Short mmCIF file of C-alpha atoms in Angstrom, two decimals:
data_model
loop_
_atom_site.label_atom_id
_atom_site.label_comp_id
_atom_site.label_asym_id
_atom_site.label_seq_id
_atom_site.Cartn_x
_atom_site.Cartn_y
_atom_site.Cartn_z
CA UNK A 1 -32.23 -25.39 -35.17
CA UNK A 2 -31.92 -22.06 -35.93
CA UNK A 3 -32.46 -19.66 -32.54
CA UNK A 4 -34.99 -16.66 -32.81
CA UNK A 5 -36.26 -14.54 -30.73
CA UNK A 6 -39.93 -13.25 -30.18
CA UNK A 7 -42.78 -12.39 -27.22
CA UNK A 8 -45.07 -14.36 -26.02
CA UNK A 9 -48.59 -13.51 -27.96
CA UNK A 10 -50.96 -15.67 -26.37
CA UNK A 11 -52.48 -18.88 -25.63
CA UNK A 12 -54.23 -21.38 -26.58
CA UNK A 13 -54.48 -24.71 -24.98
CA UNK A 14 -51.97 -25.47 -22.96
CA UNK A 15 -49.78 -23.70 -26.68
CA UNK A 16 -48.32 -20.13 -26.49
CA UNK A 17 -49.00 -18.24 -29.82
CA UNK A 18 -45.10 -16.13 -30.48
CA UNK A 19 -44.47 -13.67 -32.16
CA UNK A 20 -41.50 -13.78 -34.48
CA UNK A 21 -42.02 -10.51 -36.28
CA UNK A 22 -42.74 -11.55 -40.05
CA UNK A 23 -45.23 -14.46 -38.48
CA UNK A 24 -46.59 -16.38 -35.71
CA UNK A 25 -44.89 -19.30 -34.10
CA UNK A 26 -46.60 -21.83 -32.01
CA UNK A 27 -44.96 -23.25 -29.05
CA UNK A 28 -46.27 -26.54 -28.05
CA UNK A 29 -46.63 -27.36 -24.68
CA UNK A 30 -44.12 -30.35 -24.94
CA UNK A 31 -42.24 -27.93 -26.43
CA UNK A 32 -41.91 -26.10 -22.93
CA UNK A 33 -39.49 -26.90 -20.10
CA UNK A 34 -41.31 -27.60 -16.41
CA UNK A 35 -38.79 -24.39 -14.87
CA UNK A 36 -41.00 -22.00 -16.87
CA UNK A 37 -43.61 -20.23 -17.31
CA UNK A 38 -44.85 -17.80 -19.59
CA UNK A 39 -46.16 -14.80 -19.90
CA UNK A 40 -48.09 -12.85 -21.92
CA UNK A 41 -45.18 -9.56 -23.87
CA UNK A 42 -42.93 -11.84 -21.99
CA UNK A 43 -39.53 -11.84 -24.48
CA UNK A 44 -38.92 -15.58 -25.43
CA UNK A 45 -35.85 -17.20 -27.93
CA UNK A 46 -36.59 -19.40 -28.85
CA UNK A 47 -35.50 -22.55 -31.89
CA UNK A 48 -37.22 -23.05 -34.67
CA UNK A 49 -37.78 -27.55 -34.89
CA UNK A 50 -40.19 -27.95 -38.25
CA UNK A 51 -42.55 -26.09 -40.20
CA UNK A 52 -46.13 -28.28 -40.10
CA UNK A 53 -48.80 -28.46 -42.31
CA UNK A 54 -52.58 -26.86 -41.11
CA UNK A 55 -55.54 -25.67 -42.12
CA UNK A 56 -54.35 -22.23 -42.01
CA UNK A 57 -51.66 -22.97 -44.63
CA UNK A 58 -47.74 -23.43 -42.80
CA UNK A 59 -47.13 -23.38 -38.83
CA UNK A 60 -43.84 -22.64 -37.40
CA UNK A 61 -43.00 -24.89 -34.35
CA UNK A 62 -40.71 -23.70 -31.81
CA UNK A 63 -38.88 -25.15 -28.98
CA UNK A 64 -37.58 -24.04 -25.88
CA UNK A 65 -36.53 -27.89 -24.34
CA UNK A 66 -34.60 -28.42 -27.76
CA UNK A 67 -30.59 -29.18 -27.63
CA UNK A 68 -30.37 -27.05 -31.03
CA UNK A 69 -30.77 -24.35 -28.48
CA UNK A 70 -28.63 -24.85 -26.22
CA UNK A 71 -25.42 -25.02 -28.69
CA UNK A 72 -26.63 -21.62 -30.66
CA UNK A 73 -26.52 -20.34 -27.08
CA UNK A 74 -22.74 -21.65 -26.36
CA UNK A 75 -22.18 -20.45 -29.70
CA UNK A 76 -23.21 -16.35 -29.01
CA UNK A 77 -22.03 -16.28 -25.59
CA UNK A 78 -18.02 -18.30 -26.38
CA UNK A 79 -16.27 -16.89 -29.26
CA UNK A 80 -13.80 -19.69 -29.10
CA UNK A 81 -17.02 -21.90 -29.70
CA UNK A 82 -18.39 -19.03 -32.73
CA UNK A 83 -14.92 -19.23 -35.40
CA UNK A 84 -14.45 -22.81 -35.06
CA UNK A 85 -11.41 -23.42 -32.39
CA UNK A 86 -13.88 -25.26 -29.94
CA UNK A 87 -16.58 -27.51 -31.45
CA UNK A 88 -19.50 -28.75 -29.93
CA UNK A 89 -19.29 -33.01 -30.86
CA UNK A 90 -22.60 -33.89 -28.48
CA UNK A 91 -25.59 -31.45 -26.14
CA UNK A 92 -28.70 -33.28 -24.52
CA UNK A 93 -31.11 -32.05 -22.22
CA UNK A 94 -33.31 -33.24 -20.34
CA UNK A 95 -35.07 -29.29 -20.07
CA UNK A 96 -35.60 -28.16 -16.74
CA UNK A 97 -33.22 -29.94 -14.76
CA UNK A 98 -29.53 -30.94 -16.35
CA UNK A 99 -28.18 -30.50 -20.07
CA UNK A 100 -24.48 -31.87 -20.45
CA UNK A 101 -22.36 -31.12 -23.90
CA UNK A 102 -18.76 -32.67 -24.91
CA UNK A 103 -16.39 -29.95 -26.11
CA UNK A 104 -14.04 -30.96 -27.97
CA UNK A 105 -10.48 -27.83 -28.83
CA UNK A 106 -9.44 -27.46 -33.08
CA UNK A 107 -5.74 -26.41 -31.04
CA UNK A 108 -3.62 -28.30 -27.98
CA UNK A 109 -2.82 -24.66 -26.00
CA UNK A 110 -7.39 -24.17 -25.57
CA UNK A 111 -9.33 -25.54 -23.17
CA UNK A 112 -12.23 -26.11 -24.53
CA UNK A 113 -13.96 -26.37 -20.89
CA UNK A 114 -11.95 -23.94 -19.51
CA UNK A 115 -13.19 -21.62 -22.57
CA UNK A 116 -16.41 -22.34 -22.54
CA UNK A 117 -17.27 -21.25 -18.13
CA UNK A 118 -15.45 -18.45 -18.69
CA UNK A 119 -13.91 -16.55 -16.49
CA UNK A 120 -15.56 -17.18 -12.73
CA UNK A 121 -18.15 -18.76 -14.84
CA UNK A 122 -20.09 -16.00 -16.38
CA UNK A 123 -20.54 -17.11 -19.65
CA UNK A 124 -22.18 -20.58 -19.08
CA UNK A 125 -23.45 -18.80 -16.13
CA UNK A 126 -25.26 -16.12 -18.10
CA UNK A 127 -27.01 -19.40 -20.86
CA UNK A 128 -28.24 -21.28 -17.18
CA UNK A 129 -30.04 -17.33 -16.64
CA UNK A 130 -31.47 -17.85 -20.20
CA UNK A 131 -33.02 -21.90 -18.68
CA UNK A 132 -33.80 -20.29 -15.91
CA UNK A 133 -30.72 -22.63 -14.26
CA UNK A 134 -30.73 -25.16 -16.06
CA UNK A 135 -27.97 -27.65 -14.59
CA UNK A 136 -24.83 -27.99 -17.55
CA UNK A 137 -22.12 -29.87 -17.65
CA UNK A 138 -19.97 -29.13 -20.02
CA UNK A 139 -17.23 -32.36 -20.63
CA UNK A 140 -14.97 -33.22 -22.45
CA UNK A 141 -15.25 -35.28 -25.29
CA UNK A 142 -12.93 -38.66 -26.44
CA UNK A 143 -13.41 -41.55 -28.81
CA UNK A 144 -12.42 -43.45 -26.50
CA UNK A 145 -16.04 -44.54 -24.81
CA UNK A 146 -14.09 -45.78 -21.77
CA UNK A 147 -12.49 -42.35 -21.40
CA UNK A 148 -15.47 -40.90 -22.79
CA UNK A 149 -17.97 -42.24 -19.40
CA UNK A 150 -15.36 -41.11 -17.42
CA UNK A 151 -15.81 -37.63 -18.51
CA UNK A 152 -19.68 -37.52 -18.96
CA UNK A 153 -20.32 -39.23 -15.27
CA UNK A 154 -18.37 -35.88 -13.41
CA UNK A 155 -18.85 -34.22 -10.92
CA UNK A 156 -18.86 -37.97 -9.91
CA UNK A 157 -15.82 -39.72 -9.81
CA UNK A 158 -15.49 -43.84 -11.33
CA UNK A 159 -12.64 -46.47 -10.26
CA UNK A 160 -13.66 -47.57 -13.42
CA UNK A 161 -14.98 -48.86 -16.94
CA UNK A 162 -15.39 -52.55 -18.31
CA UNK A 163 -17.33 -53.00 -21.84
CA UNK A 164 -19.52 -56.14 -21.70
CA UNK A 165 -21.10 -55.84 -24.80
CA UNK A 166 -19.66 -54.42 -27.84
CA UNK A 167 -21.86 -54.58 -30.10
CA UNK A 168 -25.05 -53.91 -28.13
CA UNK A 169 -23.13 -51.16 -26.43
CA UNK A 170 -23.19 -51.85 -22.60
CA UNK A 171 -20.09 -50.90 -20.24
CA UNK A 172 -20.17 -51.70 -16.41
CA UNK A 173 -18.90 -48.10 -14.32
CA UNK A 174 -17.94 -49.16 -11.11
CA UNK A 175 -17.47 -46.18 -8.53
CA UNK A 176 -16.30 -45.51 -4.60
CA UNK A 177 -19.43 -46.54 -2.17
CA UNK A 178 -19.88 -42.20 -1.14
CA UNK A 179 -19.79 -41.72 -4.99
CA UNK A 180 -22.95 -44.00 -5.96
CA UNK A 181 -25.71 -41.68 -5.30
CA UNK A 182 -23.46 -38.63 -7.29
CA UNK A 183 -22.61 -40.60 -9.96
CA UNK A 184 -26.53 -41.64 -9.90
CA UNK A 185 -27.86 -38.57 -9.54
CA UNK A 186 -31.54 -36.84 -8.72
CA UNK A 187 -33.84 -39.56 -9.29
CA UNK A 188 -31.21 -40.99 -11.61
CA UNK A 189 -30.25 -38.16 -13.46
CA UNK A 190 -26.52 -37.68 -14.70
CA UNK A 191 -26.16 -41.63 -15.58
CA UNK A 192 -29.17 -40.87 -17.98
CA UNK A 193 -28.37 -37.82 -19.99
CA UNK A 194 -24.71 -38.49 -19.32
CA UNK A 195 -25.89 -42.59 -21.31
CA UNK A 196 -27.26 -40.19 -23.89
CA UNK A 197 -24.08 -38.07 -24.61
CA UNK A 198 -21.91 -41.27 -24.92
CA UNK A 199 -24.63 -43.08 -26.66
CA UNK A 200 -24.01 -46.52 -24.51
CA UNK A 201 -26.19 -48.36 -22.06
CA UNK A 202 -24.52 -47.87 -18.26
CA UNK A 203 -24.62 -50.04 -15.78
CA UNK A 204 -23.09 -48.24 -12.60
CA UNK A 205 -22.41 -49.67 -9.90
CA UNK A 206 -20.23 -49.02 -6.16
CA UNK A 207 -16.85 -51.19 -4.83
CA UNK A 208 -19.12 -53.20 -2.29
CA UNK A 209 -22.29 -54.07 -4.57
CA UNK A 210 -19.18 -55.32 -7.38
CA UNK A 211 -16.98 -57.04 -4.06
CA UNK A 212 -20.58 -58.89 -3.73
CA UNK A 213 -21.39 -59.94 -6.87
CA UNK A 214 -16.62 -60.92 -7.32
CA UNK A 215 -17.55 -62.99 -4.00
CA UNK A 216 -21.19 -64.84 -5.49
CA UNK A 217 -19.47 -65.44 -8.30
CA UNK A 218 -16.26 -67.03 -6.87
CA UNK A 219 -18.77 -69.70 -4.46
CA UNK A 220 -20.64 -70.40 -8.06
CA UNK A 221 -18.06 -71.71 -9.96
CA UNK A 222 -16.34 -72.92 -6.23
CA UNK A 223 -19.92 -75.00 -5.83
CA UNK A 224 -20.20 -76.33 -10.37
CA UNK A 225 -16.61 -77.76 -9.25
CA UNK A 226 -17.49 -79.31 -5.40
CA UNK A 227 -20.60 -80.50 -7.85
CA UNK A 228 -18.72 -82.06 -10.48
CA UNK A 229 -15.57 -83.59 -8.29
CA UNK A 230 -18.63 -85.34 -6.15
CA UNK A 231 -18.80 -87.53 -9.41
CA UNK A 232 -15.42 -89.49 -7.85
CA UNK A 233 -17.46 -91.54 -5.39
CA UNK A 234 -19.97 -92.71 -7.56
CA UNK A 235 -17.00 -93.54 -9.80
CA UNK A 236 -16.22 -91.53 -11.89
CA UNK A 237 -12.47 -90.48 -12.31
CA UNK A 238 -10.68 -87.26 -11.46
CA UNK A 239 -9.81 -87.08 -14.48
CA UNK A 240 -12.72 -86.96 -16.05
CA UNK A 241 -14.68 -84.93 -13.63
CA UNK A 242 -12.14 -82.27 -14.73
CA UNK A 243 -12.57 -82.65 -18.25
CA UNK A 244 -16.55 -81.85 -17.47
CA UNK A 245 -15.39 -78.66 -15.49
CA UNK A 246 -12.81 -76.95 -18.03
CA UNK A 247 -15.85 -78.22 -21.40
CA UNK A 248 -17.72 -76.02 -19.48
CA UNK A 249 -20.15 -78.33 -18.11
CA UNK A 250 -22.65 -75.75 -15.37
CA UNK A 251 -23.14 -78.26 -12.63
CA UNK A 252 -25.25 -81.41 -12.04
CA UNK A 253 -28.04 -79.70 -13.50
CA UNK A 254 -26.49 -79.03 -16.79
CA UNK A 255 -24.72 -82.19 -16.29
CA UNK A 256 -28.43 -83.69 -16.33
CA UNK A 257 -29.89 -81.40 -19.50
CA UNK A 258 -26.96 -82.86 -21.84
CA UNK A 259 -27.35 -85.74 -23.86
CA UNK A 260 -25.19 -88.60 -24.79
CA UNK A 261 -23.82 -86.83 -28.01
CA UNK A 262 -23.30 -83.67 -25.91
CA UNK A 263 -21.25 -85.52 -23.48
CA UNK A 264 -19.17 -87.98 -26.24
CA UNK A 265 -18.29 -84.02 -27.92
CA UNK A 266 -16.04 -83.97 -24.31
CA UNK A 267 -12.73 -85.73 -24.68
CA UNK A 268 -11.84 -88.67 -23.63
CA UNK A 269 -15.43 -89.31 -22.63
CA UNK A 270 -17.72 -91.84 -25.54
CA UNK A 271 -21.07 -93.07 -24.71
CA UNK A 272 -20.45 -96.01 -21.80
CA UNK A 273 -18.98 -93.23 -20.42
CA UNK A 274 -21.66 -90.67 -20.91
CA UNK A 275 -23.71 -93.24 -19.94
CA UNK A 276 -21.73 -93.89 -16.38
CA UNK A 277 -21.71 -90.72 -16.47
CA UNK A 278 -25.86 -89.56 -15.65
CA UNK A 279 -26.48 -92.27 -13.55
CA UNK A 280 -23.82 -90.83 -11.34
CA UNK A 281 -24.76 -88.13 -12.12
CA UNK A 282 -28.55 -89.02 -10.86
CA UNK A 283 -27.01 -90.56 -7.66
CA UNK A 284 -25.44 -87.01 -6.83
CA UNK A 285 -27.94 -84.52 -7.35
CA UNK A 286 -30.47 -86.07 -4.89
CA UNK A 287 -27.26 -86.30 -2.03
CA UNK A 288 -26.78 -82.45 -3.04
CA UNK A 289 -30.63 -81.85 -3.04
CA UNK A 290 -31.02 -83.62 0.63
CA UNK A 291 -27.59 -80.91 1.19
CA UNK A 292 -29.29 -77.92 0.34
CA UNK A 293 -32.75 -78.50 2.01
CA UNK A 294 -30.12 -79.14 5.36
CA UNK A 295 -28.74 -75.80 5.05
CA UNK A 296 -32.11 -74.04 4.27
CA UNK A 297 -33.72 -75.91 7.09
CA UNK A 298 -30.14 -74.23 9.20
CA UNK A 299 -30.32 -71.01 7.38
CA UNK A 300 -34.40 -70.53 8.28
CA UNK A 301 -33.93 -71.65 12.01
CA UNK A 302 -31.32 -68.94 12.32
CA UNK A 303 -33.10 -66.68 10.98
CA UNK A 304 -36.32 -66.71 13.01
CA UNK A 305 -33.07 -67.07 15.84
CA UNK A 306 -32.12 -63.68 14.95
CA UNK A 307 -35.77 -62.67 14.89
CA UNK A 308 -36.95 -63.83 18.66
CA UNK A 309 -33.97 -62.46 19.73
CA UNK A 310 -33.75 -59.54 17.99
CA UNK A 311 -37.71 -58.98 19.42
CA UNK A 312 -36.55 -60.25 23.08
CA UNK A 313 -34.27 -57.42 22.98
CA UNK A 314 -36.84 -54.68 21.71
CA UNK A 315 -38.77 -56.24 24.19
CA UNK A 316 -37.04 -55.37 26.93
CA UNK A 317 -35.59 -51.85 25.94
CA UNK A 318 -38.93 -50.86 26.12
CA UNK A 319 -39.47 -52.90 29.16
CA UNK A 320 -36.75 -50.58 30.47
CA UNK A 321 -37.99 -47.19 28.88
CA UNK A 322 -40.68 -47.26 30.70
CA UNK A 323 -39.33 -48.30 33.39
CA UNK A 324 -36.89 -44.88 33.65
CA UNK A 325 -39.98 -43.48 33.05
CA UNK A 326 -41.75 -44.04 36.22
CA UNK A 327 -38.77 -43.71 38.26
CA UNK A 328 -38.36 -39.48 36.21
CA UNK A 329 -42.15 -39.24 37.57
CA UNK A 330 -41.70 -40.40 40.53
CA UNK A 331 -38.65 -37.59 41.54
CA UNK A 332 -40.56 -35.12 39.64
CA UNK A 333 -43.70 -35.77 42.05
CA UNK A 334 -40.93 -35.61 44.84
CA UNK A 335 -39.34 -33.37 42.99
CA UNK A 336 -43.32 -31.26 43.76
CA UNK A 337 -43.37 -31.83 47.27
CA UNK A 338 -40.12 -30.89 48.03
CA UNK A 339 -41.10 -27.59 46.64
CA UNK A 340 -43.95 -27.31 48.80
CA UNK A 341 -42.90 -28.39 51.75
CA UNK A 342 -40.56 -25.95 51.64
CA UNK A 343 -43.29 -22.97 50.00
CA UNK A 344 -44.96 -23.48 54.13
CA UNK A 345 -41.75 -23.25 55.70
CA UNK A 346 -41.01 -19.88 54.08
CA UNK A 347 -44.39 -18.21 55.64
CA UNK A 348 -43.53 -18.66 58.55
CA UNK A 349 -39.13 -16.89 57.67
CA UNK A 350 -40.96 -13.30 58.06
CA UNK A 351 -41.72 -13.23 61.37
CA UNK A 352 -38.67 -14.81 62.68
CA UNK A 353 -36.64 -12.33 60.20
CA UNK A 354 -38.48 -9.62 62.20
CA UNK A 355 -36.75 -10.56 65.34
CA UNK A 356 -33.69 -11.50 63.30
CA UNK A 357 -34.00 -7.32 61.96
CA UNK A 358 -34.67 -5.43 64.66
CA UNK A 359 -31.60 -7.74 66.97
CA UNK A 360 -29.95 -6.70 63.86
CA UNK A 361 -31.08 -3.29 64.21
CA UNK A 362 -30.15 -2.74 67.53
CA UNK A 363 -26.83 -4.08 67.44
CA UNK A 364 -26.16 -1.25 64.89
CA UNK A 365 -27.55 1.47 66.94
CA UNK A 366 -25.91 0.95 69.60
CA UNK A 367 -29.47 1.50 71.08
CA UNK A 368 -32.02 -0.54 72.48
CA UNK A 369 -35.33 -1.59 71.21
CA UNK A 370 -38.93 0.90 71.80
CA UNK A 371 -40.48 -1.34 73.98
CA UNK A 372 -37.13 -2.40 75.78
CA UNK A 373 -36.77 0.85 76.51
CA UNK A 374 -40.47 1.47 77.40
CA UNK A 375 -39.51 -1.97 80.81
CA UNK A 376 -36.24 0.31 82.11
CA UNK A 377 -38.26 3.84 82.13
CA UNK A 378 -40.78 2.10 84.37
CA UNK A 379 -39.04 1.96 87.35
CA UNK A 380 -37.89 5.32 87.07
CA UNK A 381 -41.60 6.65 86.65
CA UNK A 382 -42.60 4.57 89.77
CA UNK A 383 -39.79 5.89 92.00
CA UNK A 384 -41.40 8.75 93.26
CA UNK A 385 -43.98 7.18 94.24
CA UNK A 386 -43.03 4.56 96.47
CA UNK A 387 -41.47 8.63 97.82
CA UNK A 388 -43.98 10.43 98.52
CA UNK A 389 -46.12 6.54 100.00
CA UNK A 390 -42.68 7.09 102.90
CA UNK A 391 -42.86 10.41 104.14
CA UNK A 392 -46.88 9.83 104.53
CA UNK A 393 -46.03 7.35 106.62
CA UNK A 394 -43.80 9.40 108.79
CA UNK A 395 -45.56 12.67 109.23
CA UNK A 396 -48.46 9.35 110.73
CA UNK A 397 -45.81 7.69 112.96
CA UNK A 398 -44.66 10.98 114.27
CA UNK A 399 -48.09 11.79 114.38
CA UNK A 400 -49.09 9.22 116.83
CA UNK A 401 -45.89 10.53 118.48
CA UNK A 402 -47.64 13.62 119.28
CA UNK A 403 -50.45 11.58 121.34
#
C-alpha cells in the first residue's frame, strides 16, 4: 500500500518497467489506468501492491488502479486525514472513470467532506489531476446501511430505502423518475461503485416502476382472493374460503398442488372437507381458465385493432405529406413561370422608360426635345422661299402687263 515515485524506463509486452531508484518495479497492463498513456521518461506515482517471486529474483509489482493509491493521495493533500481528525473508512475505484471515498470525522466541528474537498475544491482537484480526470465522489460514512446508501448514491437524491434481505445484504432504493438516470450513472457506474463501497446489493427503481410494481402486487392479491372466494359457488362456505386466504394459499393452482394432509393443517378443515375443497377447486379452475382465455382473446383483438388504426393513421399521414409536397412543387413551378413572364416584360421597359425619361427631362428643363425643336424650325426656314416665289410671280405679272 506504500506510494512511491518512479520513472518509466521501458515497455515490455504491454507492461512497463518503472525505475524506483534503488530497484525496478513492474507495472502490469491490468494495473494501468485506461485514462492514462505512458511514455519512456515519464514520472509516475504508483502504489506497491505486492512482491512476486520470479526466476531472476523478487519482482516488485506496482499499480495505478489500486484504491490504496487514492487513499495515500488524500493523506498527502488533506492535513485533517494525515493527523487523524478525518478518517477514510472506505475507498473504491473504477480506474480512469469514477471513484468514491467514504470519510468520517472524529470531531463534531470538522466537516469531513468539506475538509477533503478544500477551499473551492482545490484539494480534491489536485488529486483528480493526478489521476488524469477521474471523477471522485466524497461521501460521509454512516454505520446505518440505509443512511449510508443515500450518501453513497450522491449526487442523486434518494426518496426511500428498504432492506429486502438482511442476510443476503440486499436493499431496494427508490428515486424520483427524473433522478433514475443520475442514480444509475453512465453505464451503471454510480450505482455499481456505490454498491461496492456500501457492501450491499442495490436494486434501484424509479417511483413509476415502484408504483406499477405495487399495482401489480395488489392485482395479484385481489386475484387470489377472488379465486378462493369463487369456491363458494361449488359448495365451500365463505368461512372456509376466508381461512384458506388467511393461511396463505396463493390461488387455485396452489390449492390443487396441495395434498389433503396440507389442507387439514388449515383450521376447521378435516379430511372430508379437504377432499370437497379439492373437487371444488378443480371445477373453479376450469371456469377461471376459460375466463382467462377469453380475456387473452379480447386483448389480442384490441391490440390488433390498435395496430391497424396506427397503420391507417400512418398511411393517412404519408398521403397528406405527399399531397402537401405536390402542392408545394406546383406553387414552385407557378412562381418560376411568373418569374419568366416578368423577365420578358422587363425587356420592353427600357423603350417606354426612354420616352418617359425624355418627357421628364423636357418638363424639368422647360425646353422642347431636340427633334421637336427641329420640326418647329422648318416653317421659319421655308418662309423666305415662299416670299421669293411671290416676288417672282409679281414680276411676271408686271411683264405681262407691259406687253
